Amino acid sequence: MTNASDILVERLLAWGVDTIFGLPGDGINGVFESLRKQKDRLRFIHVRHEESAAFMACAYAKFTGKLGVCISTSGPGGIHLLNGLYDAKMDHAPVLAITGLQHSDLIGTFTQQDVALDKLFMDVAVYNERIMSGAHMESVADLAIRTALASRGVAHITIPVDVQVQEIKKGRSERNPIHHSSSVPAYFDQLPARIELEHAADILNRGKKIAILAGQGALHATEELEELAETLGAPIIKALLGKAAVPDDSPYTTGGIGLLGTEPSQDAIEGCDTFLMVGTSFPYIEFLPEPGSVKCVQIDIDPQRISLRHPADVGLVGDAKNTIRALLPLLEKHDKGFLEKAQKAKAEWQKLMEERGTRPDKPMKPQVVGWELGKRVPANAIVTSDSGTITTWWARYVPALRGQKHSCSGNLATMACGLPYAIAAAVAYPDRPVYCIIGDGGLSMLLGELITVAAYKLNIRIIVIKNNTLGQIKWEQMVFLGNPEYACDLFPADFVMIARGAGIEAIQIEDPATCGAQLDSVIGRPGPVLIEAVVDEFTPPMPAKIKASQAVKLAEALVRGEPNRMKIALTNAHDKIRELV
């Protein structure tokens, strides 16, 4: 006899789901039995923490474009999913979360693990329902999957333990006729109206110094972006989630924007008279042109995002790739003076990056690890980053090559996502090498997933930038508030020994003179490897252009009793003198 859980698994398969991440538990046993019966068709990835499962579902959706699915038991299992689900919500990744619930006749009676997960998930989910009976399962499962895919958000269904195994004779009640199909309308075919395209073209044709800001929504529009940049004589600046939208060796891009961006990108933003945003709602408005100082055209598939960060004179609601294709025939060929100026500035910036990345100083600079790694990541790789100072080293020193995939936690900017992201990438693309760039703070939060890497023999290179401190937080305390650092030191764990204990090959790098050779010795081997790079904790991830207010706050922090003020001052002064010389 078919039960409600069997129906759920059948609907997952009908929608093309082939992978699910999670942990079992008595609150979800009914669904796991149905998964066991379909284990040859639906792969279950057993993780060590439910937060990791949600991160993996988010990353799986980001890297494949498919639905990411995670599953947990009732109570604490479901609660643990939340951080990864908020990551999916804020970066628009389609994810389905399946959770267990206590027996339906015990809900609300203070029984064990009596957590109303459907109420808890109200903010994170675009679709959020409790399954009331076996006959209720099919239509709710279909609507949850359809909504997650169509809205590019999180859907959640929670199922009482007794309902999970409730037998179903007909599949659905007479009051609930079949009203679904396993497909989503092709929203990516959506185009703006002709009059809006003409209005946008008029603004762009009048512009003399045009800058393009590309984000996650333009990842599939690489060739179109480059043709647009060629036509408009416009440099392409990339938001972090759009790092792979245009390869970093393209003559049209100046690299990233913001605190971890590049100086030529910021110069282009500050010097433009026309601003074209494509598939991005970059949140740090202080790095965008002053409102009213430039003309602005924005392309975004989500109408909510139009004018969200910068006032748009014309908002083109549509898919980036198709909208650019429709716009190109309407555009006039522009002079390349502004682009050529940006290209020269980028070349100078690259020289500075090389100078910082090849320093022989000891302790080893984190830039050295980024520089040496960036030269060795192959063109078919997938690269994930965690959040913290290491995000800067990834953004600036590990170039995105044509065909690569890069991602991180964007708007949530949560720590601990880097390794689960890498696991999802390696599961989705077993024939491609995966590189995980993570700090010692982020890795230690979900350290158990090293066992997951070993258990599945995943092809991941884990590069741990170890400075024994929560570096980003330390510098934020000083630069944003002018206070000395506090509570940022980390106990110096031996990640090489920990990795080896989990069955992963591992090495330590601490000498800049041997960094490249040591990387060569391990990254080409099959299977997982962990590389612990011990670096200088006093090297800050400084923005490309330091504001006077930031310099003042740092000085205040040093004066107020920063415990490492002499080392920080000497390190910064020494680095700046080297750059000037």
Coordinates of C-alpha atoms in Angstrom, one line a residue:
M1 CA 0.0 0.0 0.0
T2 CA 1.2 3.5 -0.9
N3 CA 1.6 6.0 2.0
A4 CA 2.1 9.8 2.1
S5 CA 5.9 9.5 2.2
D6 CA 5.9 7.4 -1.0
I7 CA 3.8 10.1 -2.7
L8 CA 6.3 12.7 -1.6
V9 CA 9.3 10.8 -3.0
E10 CA 7.4 10.1 -6.2
R11 CA 6.7 13.8 -6.7
L12 CA 10.4 14.6 -6.1
L13 CA 11.4 12.2 -8.8
A14 CA 8.7 13.5 -11.1
W15 CA 10.2 17.0 -10.8
G16 CA 13.7 15.6 -11.7
V17 CA 15.2 15.7 -8.2
D18 CA 18.1 13.3 -8.0
T19 CA 19.9 14.4 -4.8
I20 CA 18.8 15.2 -1.2
F21 CA 21.0 16.4 1.7
G22 CA 20.2 15.7 5.3
L23 CA 20.2 13.7 8.5
P24 CA 17.7 11.1 9.7
G25 CA 15.8 11.1 13.0
D26 CA 12.8 9.5 14.5
G27 CA 10.7 12.5 13.6
I28 CA 11.2 11.9 9.8
N29 CA 11.5 8.1 9.8
G30 CA 8.5 7.6 7.5
V31 CA 10.1 9.7 4.7
F32 CA 13.4 8.0 5.1
E33 CA 11.9 4.6 4.6
S34 CA 10.4 5.8 1.3
L35 CA 13.8 7.3 0.4
R36 CA 15.4 3.9 1.2
K37 CA 13.0 2.2 -1.2
Q38 CA 14.0 4.6 -4.0
K39 CA 17.7 4.9 -3.1
D40 CA 18.7 3.8 -6.7
R41 CA 16.9 6.7 -8.2
L42 CA 17.3 9.4 -5.5
R43 CA 20.7 9.9 -4.0
F44 CA 20.8 10.7 -0.3
I45 CA 23.9 12.6 1.0
H46 CA 24.4 12.0 4.7
V47 CA 25.8 15.1 6.4
R48 CA 27.0 15.7 10.0
H49 CA 24.9 18.8 10.8
E50 CA 21.5 20.0 9.4
E51 CA 22.9 23.5 8.8
S52 CA 25.3 21.9 6.4
A53 CA 22.4 20.2 4.6
A54 CA 20.7 23.5 4.0
F55 CA 23.9 25.1 2.8
M56 CA 24.5 22.2 0.4
A57 CA 20.9 22.4 -1.0
C58 CA 21.5 26.2 -1.5
A59 CA 24.8 25.6 -3.3
Y60 CA 23.5 22.7 -5.3
A61 CA 20.7 25.0 -6.6
K62 CA 23.2 27.8 -7.3
F63 CA 25.7 25.6 -9.2
T64 CA 23.2 23.5 -11.2
G65 CA 20.1 25.7 -11.6
K66 CA 18.0 22.7 -10.3
L67 CA 16.0 22.5 -7.1
G68 CA 18.1 21.9 -4.0
V69 CA 16.5 19.7 -1.4
C70 CA 17.3 19.2 2.3
I71 CA 15.6 17.1 5.0
S72 CA 15.7 17.0 8.7
T73 CA 13.9 15.5 11.7
S74 CA 11.5 17.4 14.0
G75 CA 12.4 20.0 16.6
P76 CA 16.2 20.7 16.7
G77 CA 16.8 19.2 13.3
G78 CA 14.5 21.6 11.6
I79 CA 15.8 24.5 13.6
H80 CA 19.3 23.7 12.5
L81 CA 18.3 24.2 8.9
L82 CA 17.4 27.8 9.2
N83 CA 20.8 29.5 8.6
G84 CA 21.4 27.7 5.3
L85 CA 17.8 28.4 4.3
Y86 CA 18.2 32.1 4.9
D87 CA 21.3 31.9 2.7
A88 CA 19.1 30.5 0.0
K89 CA 16.4 33.0 0.5
M90 CA 18.7 36.0 0.4
D91 CA 20.6 34.7 -2.7
H92 CA 17.5 33.6 -4.6
A93 CA 18.3 29.9 -4.7
P94 CA 15.3 27.5 -5.2
V95 CA 15.3 25.1 -2.2
L96 CA 12.8 22.7 -0.8
A97 CA 13.1 21.9 3.0
I98 CA 11.4 18.8 4.3
T99 CA 11.0 18.5 8.1
G100 CA 9.3 16.1 10.5
L101 CA 6.7 17.1 13.1
Q102 CA 5.4 15.4 16.2
H103 CA 2.4 13.1 16.0
S104 CA -0.6 15.1 15.0
D105 CA -2.6 14.4 18.2
L106 CA 0.3 15.6 20.3
I107 CA 1.1 18.9 18.6
G108 CA 0.6 21.8 21.0
T109 CA 0.6 19.6 24.1
F110 CA 4.2 20.3 25.2
T111 CA 5.5 16.9 24.1
Q112 CA 9.1 16.3 23.3
Q113 CA 10.4 18.3 20.3
D114 CA 7.0 20.0 20.0
V115 CA 8.3 22.8 17.8
A116 CA 5.8 24.2 15.2
L117 CA 8.3 24.4 12.4
D118 CA 5.7 25.8 9.9
K119 CA 5.3 28.8 12.2
L120 CA 9.1 29.0 12.7
F121 CA 9.7 29.0 8.9
M122 CA 7.2 31.7 8.1
D123 CA 9.8 34.4 7.3
V124 CA 12.2 32.3 5.4
A125 CA 9.8 30.5 3.1
V126 CA 7.8 31.7 0.1
Y127 CA 5.7 28.5 0.4
N128 CA 5.2 26.9 3.9
E129 CA 2.7 24.3 4.7
R130 CA 1.9 21.5 7.2
I131 CA 0.7 18.2 5.7
M132 CA -2.7 17.4 7.2
S133 CA -3.3 13.9 5.7
G134 CA -2.0 11.5 3.2
A135 CA -4.4 12.8 0.6
H136 CA -3.0 16.3 1.2
M137 CA 0.6 15.3 0.3
E138 CA 0.6 15.3 -3.5
S139 CA -0.9 18.7 -4.2
V140 CA 1.2 20.4 -1.5
A141 CA 4.4 18.8 -2.6
D142 CA 3.8 19.9 -6.1
L143 CA 3.0 23.4 -5.1
A144 CA 6.0 23.6 -2.9
I145 CA 8.4 22.5 -5.6
R146 CA 6.7 24.7 -8.2
T147 CA 6.8 27.8 -6.0
A148 CA 10.5 27.3 -5.0
L149 CA 11.5 27.1 -8.7
A150 CA 9.3 29.8 -9.9
S151 CA 10.1 32.3 -7.1
R152 CA 13.7 31.2 -6.8
G153 CA 13.2 30.9 -3.0
V154 CA 12.7 28.5 -0.2
A155 CA 9.7 26.2 0.1
H156 CA 9.0 24.2 3.3
I157 CA 6.7 21.3 4.1
T158 CA 6.5 19.7 7.5
I159 CA 4.9 16.4 8.1
P160 CA 3.6 14.9 11.4
V161 CA 5.1 11.5 12.1
D162 CA 1.8 9.6 11.8
V163 CA 0.9 11.4 8.6
Q164 CA 4.2 10.3 7.0
V165 CA 3.0 6.6 7.1
Q166 CA -0.7 7.2 6.5
E167 CA -1.9 4.9 3.7
I168 CA -3.5 6.3 0.6
K169 CA -5.9 4.4 -1.5
K170 CA -6.8 6.9 -4.1
G171 CA -3.9 9.4 -3.9
R172 CA -6.1 12.4 -3.4
S173 CA -9.7 13.2 -2.3
E174 CA -12.5 14.0 -4.6
R175 CA -12.4 17.7 -3.4
N176 CA -8.8 17.9 -4.7
P177 CA -8.6 17.2 -8.4
I178 CA -5.3 17.0 -10.3
H179 CA -4.3 20.6 -11.1
H180 CA -0.6 20.5 -11.6
S181 CA 2.2 19.4 -13.9
S182 CA 5.8 18.9 -13.3
S183 CA 7.0 22.0 -15.1
V184 CA 7.6 25.7 -14.5
P185 CA 6.7 28.4 -17.0
A186 CA 9.7 29.7 -18.9
Y187 CA 10.0 33.0 -17.0
F188 CA 13.6 33.5 -18.4
D189 CA 12.0 34.2 -21.8
Q190 CA 10.4 37.3 -20.3
L191 CA 11.4 40.5 -22.2
P192 CA 10.7 44.2 -21.5
A193 CA 8.3 46.1 -23.7
R194 CA 9.7 47.5 -26.9
I195 CA 9.1 51.1 -25.8
E196 CA 11.1 50.5 -22.6
L197 CA 14.0 49.0 -24.6
E198 CA 14.0 52.1 -26.9
H199 CA 14.0 54.4 -23.9
A200 CA 16.9 52.5 -22.3
A201 CA 18.8 52.6 -25.6
D202 CA 18.3 56.3 -25.9
I203 CA 19.9 56.9 -22.4
L204 CA 22.8 54.6 -23.2
N205 CA 23.4 56.1 -26.6
R206 CA 23.6 59.6 -25.0
G207 CA 26.1 58.4 -22.4
K208 CA 29.8 59.2 -22.8
K209 CA 31.3 57.3 -19.9
I210 CA 29.3 54.2 -19.2
A211 CA 30.0 51.7 -16.4
I212 CA 28.3 48.3 -16.3
L213 CA 27.7 46.5 -12.9
A214 CA 27.0 42.8 -13.4
G215 CA 25.7 40.4 -10.7
Q216 CA 24.4 36.9 -10.1
G217 CA 21.6 37.4 -12.6
A218 CA 24.1 37.8 -15.4
L219 CA 26.1 34.6 -14.8
H220 CA 24.5 33.0 -17.9
A221 CA 25.1 36.1 -20.1
T222 CA 28.9 36.2 -20.5
E223 CA 29.1 36.7 -24.2
E224 CA 26.2 39.2 -24.2
L225 CA 27.9 41.3 -21.5
E226 CA 31.2 41.4 -23.4
E227 CA 29.4 42.4 -26.7
L228 CA 27.6 45.1 -24.7
A229 CA 30.9 46.3 -23.2
E230 CA 32.5 46.4 -26.7
T231 CA 29.5 48.3 -28.2
L232 CA 29.3 50.9 -25.3
G233 CA 33.0 51.2 -24.6
A234 CA 32.1 50.4 -21.0
P235 CA 34.1 48.5 -18.3
I236 CA 32.3 45.7 -16.5
I237 CA 32.4 45.8 -12.7
K238 CA 31.4 42.7 -10.9
A239 CA 29.4 42.2 -7.7
L240 CA 30.7 39.3 -5.7
L241 CA 28.0 36.8 -6.8
G242 CA 28.7 37.8 -10.3
K243 CA 32.4 37.0 -10.2
A244 CA 32.1 34.4 -12.9
A245 CA 29.8 36.5 -15.1
V246 CA 32.8 37.6 -17.1
P247 CA 36.2 36.0 -16.8
D248 CA 38.8 38.1 -15.0
D249 CA 41.2 37.8 -18.0
S250 CA 38.6 39.5 -20.2
P251 CA 39.7 42.9 -21.5
Y252 CA 36.3 44.3 -20.5
T253 CA 36.3 43.8 -16.7
T254 CA 38.0 45.7 -14.0
G255 CA 37.1 43.2 -11.3
G256 CA 35.0 43.5 -8.2
I257 CA 33.4 46.3 -6.3
G258 CA 33.1 47.3 -2.7
L259 CA 35.3 46.6 0.3
L260 CA 37.0 43.7 -1.5
G261 CA 36.8 45.2 -4.9
T262 CA 39.5 46.9 -7.1
E263 CA 40.6 50.5 -7.4
P264 CA 40.0 50.6 -11.2
S265 CA 36.4 49.4 -10.6
Q266 CA 35.8 52.2 -8.0
D267 CA 37.4 54.7 -10.3
A268 CA 35.1 53.7 -13.1
I269 CA 32.0 53.9 -10.8
E270 CA 33.1 57.4 -9.6
G271 CA 33.9 58.6 -13.2
C272 CA 30.9 57.4 -15.1
D273 CA 28.0 59.5 -16.4
T274 CA 25.8 56.6 -17.2
F275 CA 25.3 53.5 -15.0
L276 CA 24.0 50.1 -16.3
M277 CA 23.1 47.5 -13.7
V278 CA 22.6 44.0 -14.9
G279 CA 21.2 41.2 -12.7
T280 CA 22.4 42.8 -9.4
S281 CA 21.0 44.5 -6.3
F282 CA 24.5 45.1 -4.8
P283 CA 23.7 46.1 -1.2
Y284 CA 26.5 48.6 -0.3
I285 CA 25.1 51.8 -1.8
E286 CA 28.1 53.8 -0.6
F287 CA 30.1 52.3 -3.4
L288 CA 27.6 53.3 -6.1
P289 CA 27.2 56.6 -7.8
E290 CA 25.5 59.4 -5.9
P291 CA 21.8 59.3 -6.7
G292 CA 21.0 61.9 -9.3
S293 CA 24.6 62.3 -10.4
V294 CA 24.3 59.8 -13.3
K295 CA 21.7 58.3 -15.7
C296 CA 20.8 54.8 -14.8
V297 CA 19.4 51.8 -16.6
Q298 CA 18.7 48.6 -14.7
I299 CA 18.0 45.1 -16.0
D300 CA 16.5 42.6 -13.6
I301 CA 14.2 39.7 -13.8
D302 CA 12.6 40.6 -10.5
P303 CA 10.6 43.8 -10.6
Q304 CA 11.1 44.2 -6.8
R305 CA 14.8 44.9 -7.4
I306 CA 14.3 47.8 -9.8
S307 CA 15.6 51.1 -8.2
L308 CA 16.2 49.2 -4.9
R309 CA 19.8 50.4 -4.6
H310 CA 20.1 53.2 -7.1
P311 CA 17.3 55.2 -8.8
A312 CA 16.8 53.8 -12.3
D313 CA 15.7 56.1 -15.1
V314 CA 14.5 53.0 -16.9
G315 CA 13.9 49.6 -15.4
L316 CA 14.0 46.7 -17.8
V317 CA 12.2 43.7 -16.2
G318 CA 13.5 40.6 -17.9
D319 CA 16.1 37.9 -18.2
A320 CA 19.6 39.5 -18.5
K321 CA 20.7 37.4 -21.5
N322 CA 17.6 37.9 -23.6
T323 CA 17.2 41.5 -22.6
I324 CA 20.8 42.4 -23.6
R325 CA 20.2 40.6 -26.9
A326 CA 17.1 42.7 -27.6
L327 CA 18.9 45.9 -26.6
L328 CA 22.1 45.5 -28.6
P329 CA 20.6 46.2 -32.1
L330 CA 19.3 49.5 -30.7
L331 CA 22.7 50.7 -29.4
E332 CA 25.2 52.9 -31.2
K333 CA 28.9 52.2 -31.3
H334 CA 30.7 54.2 -28.7
D335 CA 34.2 55.6 -28.3
K336 CA 36.4 53.4 -26.2
G337 CA 38.3 56.1 -24.4
F338 CA 36.6 55.4 -21.0
L339 CA 37.1 51.6 -21.4
E340 CA 40.8 52.0 -22.4
K341 CA 41.4 54.2 -19.3
A342 CA 39.9 51.5 -17.2
Q343 CA 42.0 48.8 -18.9
K344 CA 45.2 50.8 -18.1
A345 CA 44.2 51.2 -14.5
K346 CA 43.4 47.5 -14.3
A347 CA 46.9 46.6 -15.6
E348 CA 48.5 48.9 -12.9
W349 CA 46.2 47.2 -10.2
Q350 CA 47.4 43.8 -11.4
K351 CA 51.0 44.8 -10.9
L352 CA 50.1 45.9 -7.3
M353 CA 48.4 42.5 -6.7
E354 CA 51.4 40.7 -8.0
E355 CA 53.7 42.7 -5.7
R356 CA 51.6 41.9 -2.7
G357 CA 51.2 38.3 -3.7
T358 CA 54.9 37.6 -4.1
R359 CA 56.3 39.1 -0.9
P360 CA 58.9 37.0 0.9
D361 CA 57.9 38.3 4.3
K362 CA 57.5 36.0 7.3
P363 CA 55.0 35.3 8.7
M364 CA 53.6 34.6 5.2
K365 CA 51.2 37.1 3.8
P366 CA 47.7 35.7 3.0
Q367 CA 48.0 37.4 -0.4
V368 CA 50.8 35.0 -1.2
V369 CA 48.5 32.0 -0.8
G370 CA 45.9 33.6 -3.0
W371 CA 48.4 34.6 -5.6
E372 CA 50.0 31.1 -5.8
L373 CA 46.6 29.3 -5.7
G374 CA 45.1 31.6 -8.4
K375 CA 47.8 30.6 -10.9
R376 CA 47.0 26.9 -10.4
V377 CA 43.2 26.6 -10.3
P378 CA 42.3 24.8 -13.5
A379 CA 39.8 26.1 -16.0
N380 CA 37.2 23.5 -15.3
A381 CA 37.2 24.1 -11.5
I382 CA 34.4 25.1 -9.2
V383 CA 35.6 27.5 -6.4
T384 CA 33.7 28.2 -3.2
S385 CA 34.6 30.8 -0.5
D386 CA 33.6 31.3 3.1
S387 CA 32.9 34.6 4.7
G388 CA 35.6 36.7 6.4
T389 CA 39.0 38.1 5.4
I390 CA 39.4 35.1 3.1
T391 CA 36.6 36.4 0.9
T392 CA 38.9 39.3 0.0
W393 CA 41.8 37.0 -0.9
W394 CA 39.5 34.9 -3.1
A395 CA 37.8 37.9 -4.7
R396 CA 41.1 39.6 -5.6
Y397 CA 43.7 36.9 -6.1
V398 CA 41.8 33.8 -7.5
P399 CA 40.7 34.8 -11.0
A400 CA 37.5 33.5 -12.5
L401 CA 38.3 31.8 -15.7
R402 CA 36.0 31.2 -18.6
G403 CA 33.9 28.1 -17.8
Q404 CA 34.6 28.1 -14.1
K405 CA 31.9 28.4 -11.4
H406 CA 32.5 30.6 -8.3
S407 CA 30.1 31.2 -5.4
C408 CA 29.8 32.2 -1.7
S409 CA 27.2 33.4 0.7
G410 CA 26.2 36.7 -0.8
N411 CA 23.7 38.8 1.0
L412 CA 23.6 36.8 4.2
A413 CA 27.5 36.7 4.3
T414 CA 27.4 33.8 6.8
M415 CA 30.4 32.0 8.0
A416 CA 30.7 28.2 7.8
C417 CA 29.1 27.9 4.3
G418 CA 32.4 27.4 2.3
L419 CA 32.9 23.6 3.0
P420 CA 29.2 22.6 2.6
Y421 CA 29.1 24.6 -0.7
A422 CA 32.2 22.7 -1.9
I423 CA 30.6 19.4 -0.9
A424 CA 27.5 20.2 -2.9
A425 CA 29.6 21.2 -5.9
A426 CA 31.6 18.0 -5.8
V427 CA 28.4 15.9 -5.5
A428 CA 26.8 17.7 -8.5
Y429 CA 30.0 17.6 -10.6
P430 CA 32.1 14.6 -9.6
D431 CA 34.3 15.0 -12.7
R432 CA 35.3 18.6 -11.9
P433 CA 37.9 19.7 -9.2
V434 CA 36.5 21.8 -6.4
Y435 CA 38.5 24.3 -4.5
C436 CA 37.2 25.5 -1.1
I437 CA 38.9 28.7 0.3
I438 CA 38.0 29.0 4.0
G439 CA 39.3 30.6 7.2
D440 CA 40.1 28.8 10.4
G441 CA 37.1 30.5 12.0
G442 CA 34.6 29.3 9.3
L443 CA 36.0 25.8 9.1
S444 CA 35.8 25.2 12.8
M445 CA 32.1 26.0 12.9
L446 CA 31.1 22.9 10.8
L447 CA 34.3 20.9 11.2
G448 CA 32.4 17.6 11.1
E449 CA 31.8 18.0 7.4
L450 CA 35.5 17.0 6.9
I451 CA 34.2 13.5 7.7
T452 CA 31.5 13.9 5.0
V453 CA 34.3 14.8 2.5
A454 CA 36.3 11.7 3.4
A455 CA 33.2 9.4 3.5
Y456 CA 32.3 10.2 -0.1
K457 CA 35.9 10.6 -1.3
L458 CA 35.0 14.0 -2.8
N459 CA 37.4 15.7 -5.2
I460 CA 37.9 18.8 -3.0
R461 CA 41.0 20.9 -2.2
I462 CA 40.3 22.7 1.1
I463 CA 42.6 25.7 1.5
V464 CA 42.5 26.9 5.1
I465 CA 43.8 30.3 5.7
K466 CA 44.9 30.1 9.3
N467 CA 45.7 33.2 11.3
N468 CA 44.2 32.2 14.6
T469 CA 41.8 35.1 14.7
L470 CA 38.4 36.2 13.5
G471 CA 40.1 38.6 11.2
Q472 CA 37.2 40.3 9.5
I473 CA 35.5 40.9 12.9
K474 CA 38.8 42.2 14.3
W475 CA 39.3 44.8 11.6
E476 CA 35.6 45.8 11.6
Q477 CA 35.8 46.5 15.4
M478 CA 38.7 48.9 14.7
V479 CA 37.8 50.5 11.4
F480 CA 34.0 50.9 11.9
L481 CA 33.9 51.9 15.5
G482 CA 37.4 52.9 16.4
N483 CA 37.5 50.4 19.2
P484 CA 40.3 47.9 20.1
E485 CA 39.8 44.3 19.0
Y486 CA 38.0 42.1 21.6
A487 CA 37.2 38.4 21.7
C488 CA 38.6 37.7 18.3
D489 CA 41.5 35.3 19.1
L490 CA 41.1 31.7 18.2
F491 CA 42.8 28.7 19.9
P492 CA 45.4 27.5 17.3
A493 CA 44.0 24.2 16.3
D494 CA 46.0 21.8 14.2
F495 CA 43.8 21.3 11.1
V496 CA 46.4 19.0 9.4
M497 CA 46.1 16.5 12.2
I498 CA 42.3 16.9 12.4
A499 CA 42.0 16.3 8.6
R500 CA 44.3 13.3 8.8
G501 CA 42.2 11.9 11.6
A502 CA 39.2 12.1 9.3
G503 CA 41.1 10.3 6.6
I504 CA 42.0 13.2 4.4
E505 CA 45.5 13.9 3.1
A506 CA 46.8 17.2 4.6
I507 CA 49.9 19.5 4.5
Q508 CA 50.9 22.7 6.2
I509 CA 52.4 25.7 4.3
E510 CA 54.0 28.6 6.2
D511 CA 57.0 29.6 4.0
P512 CA 56.3 31.9 1.1
A513 CA 59.4 30.6 -0.7
T514 CA 57.9 27.0 -0.9
C515 CA 54.2 27.9 -1.1
G516 CA 53.9 27.3 -4.8
A517 CA 55.8 24.1 -4.8
Q518 CA 53.9 22.7 -1.9
L519 CA 50.6 23.5 -3.7
D520 CA 51.9 21.7 -6.8
S521 CA 52.7 18.6 -4.7
V522 CA 49.1 18.0 -3.7
I523 CA 46.4 19.8 -5.7
G524 CA 46.9 17.6 -8.8
R525 CA 46.2 14.4 -6.9
P526 CA 42.7 12.7 -7.0
G527 CA 40.6 12.8 -3.9
P528 CA 40.3 15.2 -1.0
V529 CA 43.2 17.2 0.4
L530 CA 43.4 19.9 3.1
I531 CA 46.1 22.6 2.9
E532 CA 46.7 24.6 6.1
A533 CA 48.3 27.9 5.2
V534 CA 49.6 29.7 8.2
V535 CA 49.6 33.5 7.6
D536 CA 50.2 36.8 9.2
E537 CA 47.3 37.8 11.4
F538 CA 48.2 41.5 11.3
T539 CA 47.6 41.9 7.5
P540 CA 44.2 43.6 7.1
P541 CA 41.9 43.2 4.1
M542 CA 42.0 46.9 3.2
P543 CA 39.5 48.4 0.7
A544 CA 40.9 49.5 -2.6
K545 CA 40.4 53.1 -1.7
I546 CA 40.7 53.9 2.0
K547 CA 38.3 56.6 3.2
A548 CA 39.6 59.2 5.6
S549 CA 36.9 58.2 8.1
Q550 CA 38.2 54.6 8.1
A551 CA 41.8 55.8 8.6
V552 CA 40.6 57.9 11.6
K553 CA 38.8 55.0 13.2
L554 CA 41.8 52.7 12.8
A555 CA 43.9 55.4 14.5
E556 CA 41.4 55.8 17.3
A557 CA 41.5 52.0 17.9
L558 CA 45.2 52.0 18.1
V559 CA 45.2 55.0 20.5
R560 CA 42.5 53.5 22.7
G561 CA 44.5 50.5 23.7
E562 CA 44.5 48.0 20.8
P563 CA 46.7 45.2 22.3
N564 CA 48.5 44.6 19.1
R565 CA 48.8 48.3 18.0
M566 CA 52.5 48.3 17.4
K567 CA 52.5 45.2 15.2
I568 CA 49.5 46.5 13.3
A569 CA 51.0 49.9 12.8
L570 CA 54.3 48.6 11.7
T571 CA 52.8 46.0 9.4
N572 CA 50.6 48.6 7.7
A573 CA 53.4 51.2 7.4
H574 CA 55.8 48.6 6.1
D575 CA 53.3 47.4 3.4
K576 CA 52.4 50.9 2.3
I577 CA 56.1 51.9 2.0
R578 CA 56.8 48.9 -0.1
E579 CA 53.9 49.8 -2.4
L580 CA 55.1 53.4 -2.8
V581 CA 58.7 52.3 -3.5

